[in-house]
Amino acid sequence: GNNTNSWLNPTEAKLTIASAMSIASEWNTILVWSWTYWEYVNITKSNITLMGESPDTTFITRTSAATTNVVDIAWHGVTVKWFTISHQATNLLAVQITGNNATIFNNIVQGIYWWIWSSNSTGHSIINNTIAWVSSSSGWWAIWASGGSFLNISNNIIYGNNKWIYFSADLPVGTKGNNLFFNNTSNYTNYTAGTWDIVADPLFEIGTYRLQSTSPAIDSGSGSLASLWLENRSTALNGTLDTGIIDRG
């Protein structure tokens, strides 16, 4: 890619996500090719979909010298899916949401603080993500919300974090459940576990977030693969395409 390209077709791809975002219009989908993108992603348009090729191959990250979050969403109706999002700096966030109706879907978030925040931020869906090894600093949580509401918190694996889910109050959640928690140091605050939430070892293959064949996360989520646009993707170690019921994570 090249940031002087027109972005009108795949042969005219931009080099950076930020450059594509600068010319995108509302309701556009920005397709992000497999690569490691060392940049700050500030989503400045409503109803934008930012879609990677796969969480296994499409990475958004920041260096230890960075002073901004990885992804900021201040606009409404934004979807972020199919990325690995990570940060080498401390005291910064993987994803900060201050707009309404965001969907965070089928991503891997690792090594940092996942933050869903804003007292006026409502209608979010956090679905089929693996949130792992968020900062061990005291008081930091995998999912943190100060006010607002959620449409859906389901099918996530929350693993190896200092704490799990923190709500400033008992916030409304339309659908929640089928989340898997393991090896976290603290429980929920102001959050009641959803239907079929479990505490169990997800049995990741060493060095990856692929699931071993005996993982309790396999075929135990809520919803079908087709309904969540995942019928041509896989979380299994052997790469076999999933069928039927969605896995957690």
Short mmCIF file of N, CA, C and O in Angstrom, two decimals, residues 113-171:
data_model
loop_
_atom_site.label_atom_id
_atom_site.label_comp_id
_atom_site.label_asym_id
_atom_site.label_seq_id
_atom_site.Cartn_x
_atom_site.Cartn_y
_atom_site.Cartn_z
N TYR A 113 -4.91 -2.99 29.10
CA TYR A 113 -6.18 -2.71 29.77
C TYR A 113 -7.27 -2.49 28.72
O TYR A 113 -7.18 -1.61 27.89
N TRP A 114 -8.29 -3.32 28.79
CA TRP A 114 -9.45 -3.17 27.89
C TRP A 114 -10.45 -2.26 28.56
O TRP A 114 -10.94 -2.57 29.63
N TRP A 115 -10.81 -1.16 27.97
CA TRP A 115 -11.63 -0.17 28.65
C TRP A 115 -12.83 0.21 27.80
O TRP A 115 -12.70 0.72 26.70
N ILE A 116 -14.02 -0.04 28.31
CA ILE A 116 -15.26 0.43 27.69
C ILE A 116 -15.81 1.49 28.64
O ILE A 116 -16.22 1.16 29.74
N TRP A 117 -15.77 2.73 28.24
CA TRP A 117 -16.03 3.79 29.20
C TRP A 117 -16.90 4.90 28.62
O TRP A 117 -16.83 5.19 27.45
N SER A 118 -17.66 5.52 29.48
CA SER A 118 -18.37 6.77 29.29
C SER A 118 -19.72 6.67 29.96
O SER A 118 -20.47 5.72 29.73
N SER A 119 -20.02 7.64 30.78
CA SER A 119 -21.29 7.62 31.49
C SER A 119 -22.46 7.79 30.53
O SER A 119 -23.59 7.47 30.86
N ASN A 120 -22.21 8.30 29.34
CA ASN A 120 -23.27 8.49 28.35
C ASN A 120 -23.12 7.54 27.16
O ASN A 120 -23.70 7.77 26.10
N SER A 121 -22.35 6.48 27.33
CA SER A 121 -22.07 5.56 26.24
C SER A 121 -22.94 4.32 26.38
O SER A 121 -22.92 3.64 27.40
N THR A 122 -23.75 4.02 25.36
CA THR A 122 -24.76 2.99 25.49
C THR A 122 -24.77 2.06 24.29
O THR A 122 -24.25 2.36 23.22
N GLY A 123 -25.39 0.89 24.49
CA GLY A 123 -25.74 0.01 23.39
C GLY A 123 -24.60 -0.80 22.81
O GLY A 123 -24.65 -1.18 21.64
N HIS A 124 -23.56 -1.11 23.60
CA HIS A 124 -22.40 -1.82 23.06
C HIS A 124 -22.59 -3.33 23.07
O HIS A 124 -23.27 -3.90 23.93
N SER A 125 -21.94 -3.99 22.11
CA SER A 125 -21.91 -5.45 22.04
C SER A 125 -20.46 -5.90 22.07
O SER A 125 -19.66 -5.50 21.22
N ILE A 126 -20.12 -6.75 23.04
CA ILE A 126 -18.77 -7.29 23.20
C ILE A 126 -18.91 -8.79 23.03
O ILE A 126 -19.33 -9.51 23.94
N ILE A 127 -18.58 -9.32 21.83
CA ILE A 127 -18.95 -10.68 21.46
C ILE A 127 -17.73 -11.43 20.90
O ILE A 127 -17.02 -10.92 20.03
N ASN A 128 -17.54 -12.65 21.38
CA ASN A 128 -16.56 -13.59 20.80
C ASN A 128 -15.13 -13.04 20.76
O ASN A 128 -14.40 -13.25 19.80
N ASN A 129 -14.73 -12.35 21.82
CA ASN A 129 -13.37 -11.87 21.93
C ASN A 129 -12.59 -12.72 22.93
O ASN A 129 -13.16 -13.32 23.84
N THR A 130 -11.28 -12.77 22.77
CA THR A 130 -10.39 -13.33 23.78
C THR A 130 -9.61 -12.18 24.39
O THR A 130 -8.86 -11.49 23.69
N ILE A 131 -9.82 -11.95 25.68
CA ILE A 131 -9.21 -10.83 26.39
C ILE A 131 -8.23 -11.44 27.39
O ILE A 131 -8.64 -12.03 28.39
N ALA A 132 -6.95 -11.34 27.11
CA ALA A 132 -5.96 -12.11 27.85
C ALA A 132 -4.80 -11.25 28.31
O ALA A 132 -4.32 -10.38 27.59
N TRP A 133 -4.36 -11.54 29.54
CA TRP A 133 -3.17 -10.92 30.09
C TRP A 133 -3.23 -9.41 30.06
O TRP A 133 -2.28 -8.73 29.71
N VAL A 134 -4.38 -8.88 30.50
CA VAL A 134 -4.48 -7.44 30.73
C VAL A 134 -3.58 -7.08 31.90
O VAL A 134 -3.29 -7.91 32.76
N SER A 135 -3.12 -5.85 31.96
CA SER A 135 -2.12 -5.40 32.93
C SER A 135 -2.35 -5.95 34.34
O SER A 135 -3.48 -6.02 34.82
N SER A 136 -1.26 -6.32 34.98
CA SER A 136 -1.34 -6.82 36.35
C SER A 136 -1.36 -5.69 37.38
O SER A 136 -1.39 -5.95 38.59
N SER A 137 -1.37 -4.44 36.93
CA SER A 137 -1.41 -3.32 37.87
C SER A 137 -2.68 -3.39 38.71
O SER A 137 -3.74 -3.78 38.24
N SER A 138 -2.55 -2.99 39.96
CA SER A 138 -3.69 -3.08 40.88
C SER A 138 -4.86 -2.26 40.38
O SER A 138 -4.72 -1.10 39.98
N GLY A 139 -6.04 -2.85 40.37
CA GLY A 139 -7.26 -2.13 40.06
C GLY A 139 -7.66 -2.12 38.61
O GLY A 139 -8.67 -1.52 38.26
N TRP A 140 -6.90 -2.75 37.74
CA TRP A 140 -7.24 -2.74 36.31
C TRP A 140 -8.05 -3.95 35.95
O TRP A 140 -7.80 -5.06 36.40
N TRP A 141 -9.02 -3.76 35.05
CA TRP A 141 -10.01 -4.78 34.74
C TRP A 141 -10.00 -5.10 33.25
O TRP A 141 -9.62 -4.28 32.42
N ALA A 142 -10.51 -6.30 32.92
CA ALA A 142 -10.62 -6.68 31.51
C ALA A 142 -11.68 -5.85 30.80
O ALA A 142 -11.47 -5.40 29.68
N ILE A 143 -12.83 -5.67 31.42
CA ILE A 143 -13.90 -4.82 30.87
C ILE A 143 -14.33 -3.87 31.98
O ILE A 143 -14.67 -4.31 33.07
N TRP A 144 -14.32 -2.58 31.73
CA TRP A 144 -14.60 -1.55 32.74
C TRP A 144 -15.60 -0.56 32.16
O TRP A 144 -15.40 -0.05 31.06
N ALA A 145 -16.66 -0.29 32.87
CA ALA A 145 -17.68 0.63 32.35
C ALA A 145 -18.18 1.55 33.45
O ALA A 145 -18.49 1.10 34.55
N SER A 146 -18.23 2.82 33.14
CA SER A 146 -18.74 3.82 34.06
C SER A 146 -20.04 4.38 33.50
O SER A 146 -20.06 5.35 32.75
N GLY A 147 -21.14 3.73 33.83
CA GLY A 147 -22.43 4.15 33.33
C GLY A 147 -22.73 3.59 31.95
O GLY A 147 -21.95 2.84 31.38
N GLY A 148 -23.89 3.96 31.41
CA GLY A 148 -24.28 3.50 30.09
C GLY A 148 -24.97 2.15 30.14
O GLY A 148 -25.52 1.72 31.16
N SER A 149 -24.95 1.45 29.01
CA SER A 149 -25.63 0.16 28.91
C SER A 149 -24.96 -0.68 27.83
O SER A 149 -24.23 -0.17 26.99
N PHE A 150 -25.26 -1.98 27.86
CA PHE A 150 -24.71 -2.91 26.88
C PHE A 150 -25.85 -3.71 26.25
O PHE A 150 -26.80 -4.11 26.93
N LEU A 151 -25.75 -3.94 24.96
CA LEU A 151 -26.70 -4.82 24.30
C LEU A 151 -26.34 -6.28 24.53
O LEU A 151 -27.22 -7.13 24.70
N ASN A 152 -25.01 -6.57 24.55
CA ASN A 152 -24.62 -7.97 24.53
C ASN A 152 -23.18 -8.12 25.05
O ASN A 152 -22.28 -7.43 24.57
N ILE A 153 -22.99 -8.98 26.04
CA ILE A 153 -21.65 -9.41 26.47
C ILE A 153 -21.70 -10.92 26.49
O ILE A 153 -22.22 -11.53 27.42
N SER A 154 -21.21 -11.54 25.43
CA SER A 154 -21.36 -13.00 25.34
C SER A 154 -20.23 -13.63 24.54
O SER A 154 -19.57 -12.99 23.71
N ASN A 155 -20.03 -14.93 24.81
CA ASN A 155 -19.10 -15.79 24.05
C ASN A 155 -17.64 -15.35 24.16
O ASN A 155 -16.82 -15.75 23.33
N ASN A 156 -17.30 -14.55 25.17
CA ASN A 156 -15.92 -14.10 25.32
C ASN A 156 -15.13 -15.06 26.21
O ASN A 156 -15.69 -15.73 27.08
N ILE A 157 -13.82 -15.12 25.99
CA ILE A 157 -12.89 -15.76 26.92
C ILE A 157 -12.11 -14.65 27.59
O ILE A 157 -11.46 -13.84 26.92
N ILE A 158 -12.18 -14.60 28.92
CA ILE A 158 -11.47 -13.58 29.70
C ILE A 158 -10.49 -14.34 30.59
O ILE A 158 -10.88 -15.02 31.53
N TYR A 159 -9.21 -14.20 30.28
CA TYR A 159 -8.20 -15.14 30.77
C TYR A 159 -6.97 -14.41 31.30
O TYR A 159 -6.43 -13.52 30.64
N GLY A 160 -6.53 -14.76 32.49
CA GLY A 160 -5.25 -14.30 32.99
C GLY A 160 -5.17 -12.82 33.27
O GLY A 160 -4.11 -12.21 33.17
N ASN A 161 -6.29 -12.21 33.68
CA ASN A 161 -6.32 -10.78 33.93
C ASN A 161 -6.28 -10.49 35.43
O ASN A 161 -6.60 -11.34 36.25
N ASN A 162 -5.90 -9.26 35.77
CA ASN A 162 -5.89 -8.89 37.18
C ASN A 162 -7.30 -8.96 37.75
O ASN A 162 -7.51 -9.46 38.85
N LYS A 163 -8.27 -8.47 37.00
CA LYS A 163 -9.67 -8.52 37.43
C LYS A 163 -10.54 -8.78 36.21
O LYS A 163 -10.09 -8.67 35.07
N TRP A 164 -11.81 -9.06 36.44
CA TRP A 164 -12.68 -9.49 35.35
C TRP A 164 -13.49 -8.35 34.76
O TRP A 164 -13.06 -7.69 33.84
N ILE A 165 -14.68 -8.13 35.31
CA ILE A 165 -15.59 -7.13 34.77
C ILE A 165 -15.99 -6.17 35.89
O ILE A 165 -16.43 -6.60 36.96
N TYR A 166 -15.81 -4.88 35.64
CA TYR A 166 -16.21 -3.87 36.62
C TYR A 166 -17.24 -2.93 36.01
O TYR A 166 -17.00 -2.33 34.95
N PHE A 167 -18.38 -2.81 36.67
CA PHE A 167 -19.36 -1.79 36.34
C PHE A 167 -19.47 -0.85 37.53
O PHE A 167 -19.45 -1.29 38.69
N SER A 168 -19.60 0.45 37.28
CA SER A 168 -19.72 1.41 38.37
C SER A 168 -21.04 1.26 39.13
O SER A 168 -21.17 1.70 40.26
N ALA A 169 -22.00 0.66 38.47
CA ALA A 169 -23.29 0.34 39.08
C ALA A 169 -23.83 -0.87 38.33
O ALA A 169 -23.20 -1.36 37.40
N ASP A 170 -24.99 -1.36 38.74
CA ASP A 170 -25.58 -2.52 38.07
C ASP A 170 -26.19 -2.06 36.75
O ASP A 170 -27.37 -1.77 36.65
N LEU A 171 -25.35 -1.98 35.71
CA LEU A 171 -25.76 -1.41 34.44
C LEU A 171 -26.63 -2.38 33.64
O LEU A 171 -26.46 -3.59 33.74
#
